[in-house]
Coordinates of C-alpha atoms in Angstrom, one line a residue:
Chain X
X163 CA 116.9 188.0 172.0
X164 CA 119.3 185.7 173.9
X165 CA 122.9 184.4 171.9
X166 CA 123.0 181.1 172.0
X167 CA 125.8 178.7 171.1
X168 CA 126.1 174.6 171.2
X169 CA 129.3 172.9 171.4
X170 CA 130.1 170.7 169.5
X171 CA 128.2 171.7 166.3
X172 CA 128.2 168.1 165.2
X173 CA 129.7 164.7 165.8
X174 CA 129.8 161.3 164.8
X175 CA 130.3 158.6 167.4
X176 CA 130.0 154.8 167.7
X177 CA 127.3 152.8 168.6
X178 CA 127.5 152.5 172.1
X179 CA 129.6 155.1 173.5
X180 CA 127.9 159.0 175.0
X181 CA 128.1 162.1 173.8
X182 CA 127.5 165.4 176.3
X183 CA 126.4 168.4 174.0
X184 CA 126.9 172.0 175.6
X185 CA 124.3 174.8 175.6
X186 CA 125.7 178.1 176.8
X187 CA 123.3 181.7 176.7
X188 CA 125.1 185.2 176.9
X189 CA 122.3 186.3 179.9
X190 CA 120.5 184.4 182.3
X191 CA 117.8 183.0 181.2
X192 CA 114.6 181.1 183.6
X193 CA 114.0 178.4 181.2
X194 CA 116.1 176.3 178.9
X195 CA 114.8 173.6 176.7
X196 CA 116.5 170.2 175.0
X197 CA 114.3 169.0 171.8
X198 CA 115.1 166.4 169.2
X199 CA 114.6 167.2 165.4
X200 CA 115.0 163.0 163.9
X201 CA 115.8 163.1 160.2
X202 CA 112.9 164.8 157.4
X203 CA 110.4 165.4 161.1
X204 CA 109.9 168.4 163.6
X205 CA 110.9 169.1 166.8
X206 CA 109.9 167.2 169.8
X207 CA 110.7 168.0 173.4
X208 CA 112.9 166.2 175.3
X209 CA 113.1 167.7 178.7
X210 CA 113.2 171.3 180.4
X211 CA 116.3 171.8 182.2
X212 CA 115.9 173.3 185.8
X213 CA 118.3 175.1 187.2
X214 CA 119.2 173.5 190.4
X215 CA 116.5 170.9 190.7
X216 CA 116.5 167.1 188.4
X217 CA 115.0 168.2 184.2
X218 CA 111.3 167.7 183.4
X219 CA 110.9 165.1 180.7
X220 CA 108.5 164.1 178.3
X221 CA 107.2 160.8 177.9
X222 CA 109.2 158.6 175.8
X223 CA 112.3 160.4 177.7
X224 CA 114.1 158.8 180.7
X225 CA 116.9 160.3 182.9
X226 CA 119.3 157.3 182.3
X227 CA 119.4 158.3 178.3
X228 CA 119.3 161.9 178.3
X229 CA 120.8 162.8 181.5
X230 CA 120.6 167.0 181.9
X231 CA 122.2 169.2 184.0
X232 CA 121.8 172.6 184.7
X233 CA 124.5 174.1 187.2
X234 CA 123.3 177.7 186.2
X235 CA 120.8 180.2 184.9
X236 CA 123.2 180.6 181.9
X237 CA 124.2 176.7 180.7
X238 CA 123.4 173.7 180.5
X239 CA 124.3 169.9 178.6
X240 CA 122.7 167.5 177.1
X241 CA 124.2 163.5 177.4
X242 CA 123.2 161.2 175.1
X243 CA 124.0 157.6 176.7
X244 CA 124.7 154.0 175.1
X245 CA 124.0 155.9 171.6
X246 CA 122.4 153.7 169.2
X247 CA 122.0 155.0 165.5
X248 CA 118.3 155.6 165.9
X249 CA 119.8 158.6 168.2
X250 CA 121.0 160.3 164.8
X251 CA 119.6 163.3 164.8
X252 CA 119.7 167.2 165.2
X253 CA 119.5 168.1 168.9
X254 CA 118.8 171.6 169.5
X255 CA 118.7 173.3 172.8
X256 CA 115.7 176.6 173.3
X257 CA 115.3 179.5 175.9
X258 CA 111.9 180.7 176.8
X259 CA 111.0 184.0 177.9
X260 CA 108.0 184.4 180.5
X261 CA 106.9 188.1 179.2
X262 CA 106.4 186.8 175.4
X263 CA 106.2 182.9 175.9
X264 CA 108.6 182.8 172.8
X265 CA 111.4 180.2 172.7
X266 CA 114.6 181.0 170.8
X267 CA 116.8 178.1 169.4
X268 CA 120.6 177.4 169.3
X269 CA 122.3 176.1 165.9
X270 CA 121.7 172.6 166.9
X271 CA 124.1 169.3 167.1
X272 CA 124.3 167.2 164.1
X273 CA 124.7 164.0 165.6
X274 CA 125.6 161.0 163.7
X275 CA 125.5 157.3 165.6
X276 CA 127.3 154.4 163.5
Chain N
X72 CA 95.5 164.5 171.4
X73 CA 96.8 168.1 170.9
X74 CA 98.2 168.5 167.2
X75 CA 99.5 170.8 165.0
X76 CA 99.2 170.2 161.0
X77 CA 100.9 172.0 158.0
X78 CA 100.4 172.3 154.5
X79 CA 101.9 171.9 151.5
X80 CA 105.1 169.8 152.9
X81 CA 107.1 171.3 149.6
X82 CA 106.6 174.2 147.8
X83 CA 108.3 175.0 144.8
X84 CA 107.5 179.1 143.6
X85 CA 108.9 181.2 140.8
X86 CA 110.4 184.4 142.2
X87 CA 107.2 187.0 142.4
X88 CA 105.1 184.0 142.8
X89 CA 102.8 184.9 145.9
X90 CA 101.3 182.0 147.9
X91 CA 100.4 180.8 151.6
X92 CA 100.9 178.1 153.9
X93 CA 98.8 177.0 156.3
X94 CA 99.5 175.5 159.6
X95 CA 96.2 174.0 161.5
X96 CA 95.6 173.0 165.3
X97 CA 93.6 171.5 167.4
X98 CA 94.6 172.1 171.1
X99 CA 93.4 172.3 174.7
X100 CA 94.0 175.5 176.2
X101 CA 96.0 177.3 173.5
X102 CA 98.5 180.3 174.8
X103 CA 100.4 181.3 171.4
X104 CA 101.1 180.2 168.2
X105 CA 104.6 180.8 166.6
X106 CA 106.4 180.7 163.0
X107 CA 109.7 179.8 163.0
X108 CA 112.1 179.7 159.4
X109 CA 114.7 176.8 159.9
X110 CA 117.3 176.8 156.8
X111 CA 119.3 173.6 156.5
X112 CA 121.6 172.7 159.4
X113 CA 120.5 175.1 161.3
X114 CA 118.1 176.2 164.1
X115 CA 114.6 177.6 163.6
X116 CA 114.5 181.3 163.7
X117 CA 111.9 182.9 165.6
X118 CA 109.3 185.1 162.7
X119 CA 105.8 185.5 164.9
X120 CA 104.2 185.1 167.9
X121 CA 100.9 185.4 167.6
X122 CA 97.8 185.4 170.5
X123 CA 94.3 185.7 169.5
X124 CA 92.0 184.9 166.2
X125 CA 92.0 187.7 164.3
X126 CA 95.6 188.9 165.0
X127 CA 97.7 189.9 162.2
X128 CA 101.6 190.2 162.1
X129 CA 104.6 191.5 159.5
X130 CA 107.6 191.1 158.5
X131 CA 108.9 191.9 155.0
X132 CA 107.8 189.9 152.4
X133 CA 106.1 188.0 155.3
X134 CA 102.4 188.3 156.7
X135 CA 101.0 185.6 159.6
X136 CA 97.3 185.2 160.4
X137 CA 95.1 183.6 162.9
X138 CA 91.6 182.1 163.3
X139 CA 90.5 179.6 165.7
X140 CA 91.1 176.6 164.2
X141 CA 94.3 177.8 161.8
X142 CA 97.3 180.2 160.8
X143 CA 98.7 181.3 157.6
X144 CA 101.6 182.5 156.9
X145 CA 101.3 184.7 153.4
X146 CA 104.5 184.9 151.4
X147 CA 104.1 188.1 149.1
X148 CA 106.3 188.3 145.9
X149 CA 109.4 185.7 147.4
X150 CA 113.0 185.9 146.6
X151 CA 115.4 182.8 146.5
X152 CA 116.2 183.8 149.8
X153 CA 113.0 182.8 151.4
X154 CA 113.7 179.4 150.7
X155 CA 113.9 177.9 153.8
X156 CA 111.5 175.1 155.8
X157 CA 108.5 177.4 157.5
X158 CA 108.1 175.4 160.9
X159 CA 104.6 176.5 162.9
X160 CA 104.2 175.5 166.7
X161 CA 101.1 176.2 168.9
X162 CA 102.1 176.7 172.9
X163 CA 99.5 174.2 175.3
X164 CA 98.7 174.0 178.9
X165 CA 99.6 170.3 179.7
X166 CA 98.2 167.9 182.2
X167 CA 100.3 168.9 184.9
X168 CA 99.5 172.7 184.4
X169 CA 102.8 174.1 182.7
X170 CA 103.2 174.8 179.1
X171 CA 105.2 173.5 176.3
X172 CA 105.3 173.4 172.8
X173 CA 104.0 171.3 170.0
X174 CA 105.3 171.6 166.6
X175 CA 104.3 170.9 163.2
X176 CA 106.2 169.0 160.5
X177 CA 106.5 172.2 158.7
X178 CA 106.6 173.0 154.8
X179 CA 109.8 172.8 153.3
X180 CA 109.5 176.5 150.5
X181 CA 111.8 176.5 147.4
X182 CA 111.9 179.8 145.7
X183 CA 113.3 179.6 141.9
X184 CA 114.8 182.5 140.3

């Protein structure tokens, strides 16, 4: 399976301000995922992160909060914008493999909004 | 509404102490179901992928079955170091034809010595 590693491994910002969280893989990879894991609950999908075309996201997402980019097959980062500290959580990023459908998962960003 | 369901939330075993958690579903279209063991500040580690009812899988100390409506995931004879949260997740076709994942809440396993 894929290395994966998530800069920074966590953070706590002010109310108000972004953070952009890195997701780099040691191979190219054809799909790369951003989920949320909120305090004491599971994981729920953010967005899939295209590589050159705008992310999918889910609904309750939108662009202007959790803008994505994904310049290559390889990375990709994650901005939370105007945090607020219901954005404390754990956000992990995934990469999928077509042959087995299995997603494997970074370490995750602790993020902590004051 | 696609779902995925697990039970206990906490478990608390004496080392030896064999038991099983279950992880149900209802979903439209299902394409996989996977185990994943998440310790504490860190991400979920893939265990099983599993297809079709009746498929079995192994790992260790670690046994994950499937029927149509559920998976268990048998824990024989744990150690402390199985303690861990067991997170289950069921792969669905969505409306727009893709697929995506849909996880449970998982069950948070304490192993005592």
């Amino acid at each position: 399976s894929a290395v994966i590693s998530q800069k920074p491994s966590r953070d706590i910002c002010q109310r108000g301000t972004s953070l952009t969280i890195q997701c780099q893989v040691d191979s190219q990879v054809t799909m790369m995922f951003w989920y949320r894991q909120q305090p004491g609950q599971s994981l729920t999908l953010i967005a899939t992160a295209n590589q050159g075309s705008e992310a999918t996201y889910e609904s309750g997402f939108v662009i202007d909060k959790f803008p994505i980019s994904r310049p290559n097959l390889t990375f990709s980062t994650l901005t939370v914008s105007n945090m607020s500290p219901e954005d404390s959580s754990i956000y992990l990023c995934s990469v999928g493999s077509r042959r087995t459908d299995t997603q494997y998962f970074g370490p995750g960003t602790r993020l902590t909004v004051l | 509404e696609d779902q995925v369901t697990q039970s206990p939330e906490a478990l608390r075993l004496q080392e030896g102490e064999s038991s099983s958690l279950n992880c149900s579903y209802t979903v439209s279209g299902l394409r996989g179901l996977f185990w994943y063991r998440q310790d504490p500040g860190k991400g979920p580690e893939f265990l099983f992928t599993l297809y079709s009812a009746g498929e079995e899988k192994e790992k260790e100390r670690l046994k994950a079955t499937l029927t149509k409506k559920e998976s268990f995931l048998h824990i024989t004879a744990p150690k402390p170091e199985d303690s861990a949260t067991y997170l289950c997740a069921v792969q669905a076709i969505t409306t727009s034809g893709t697929y995506k994942y849909i996880f449970g809440t998982g069950t948070r396993l304490k192993v005592l010595a």
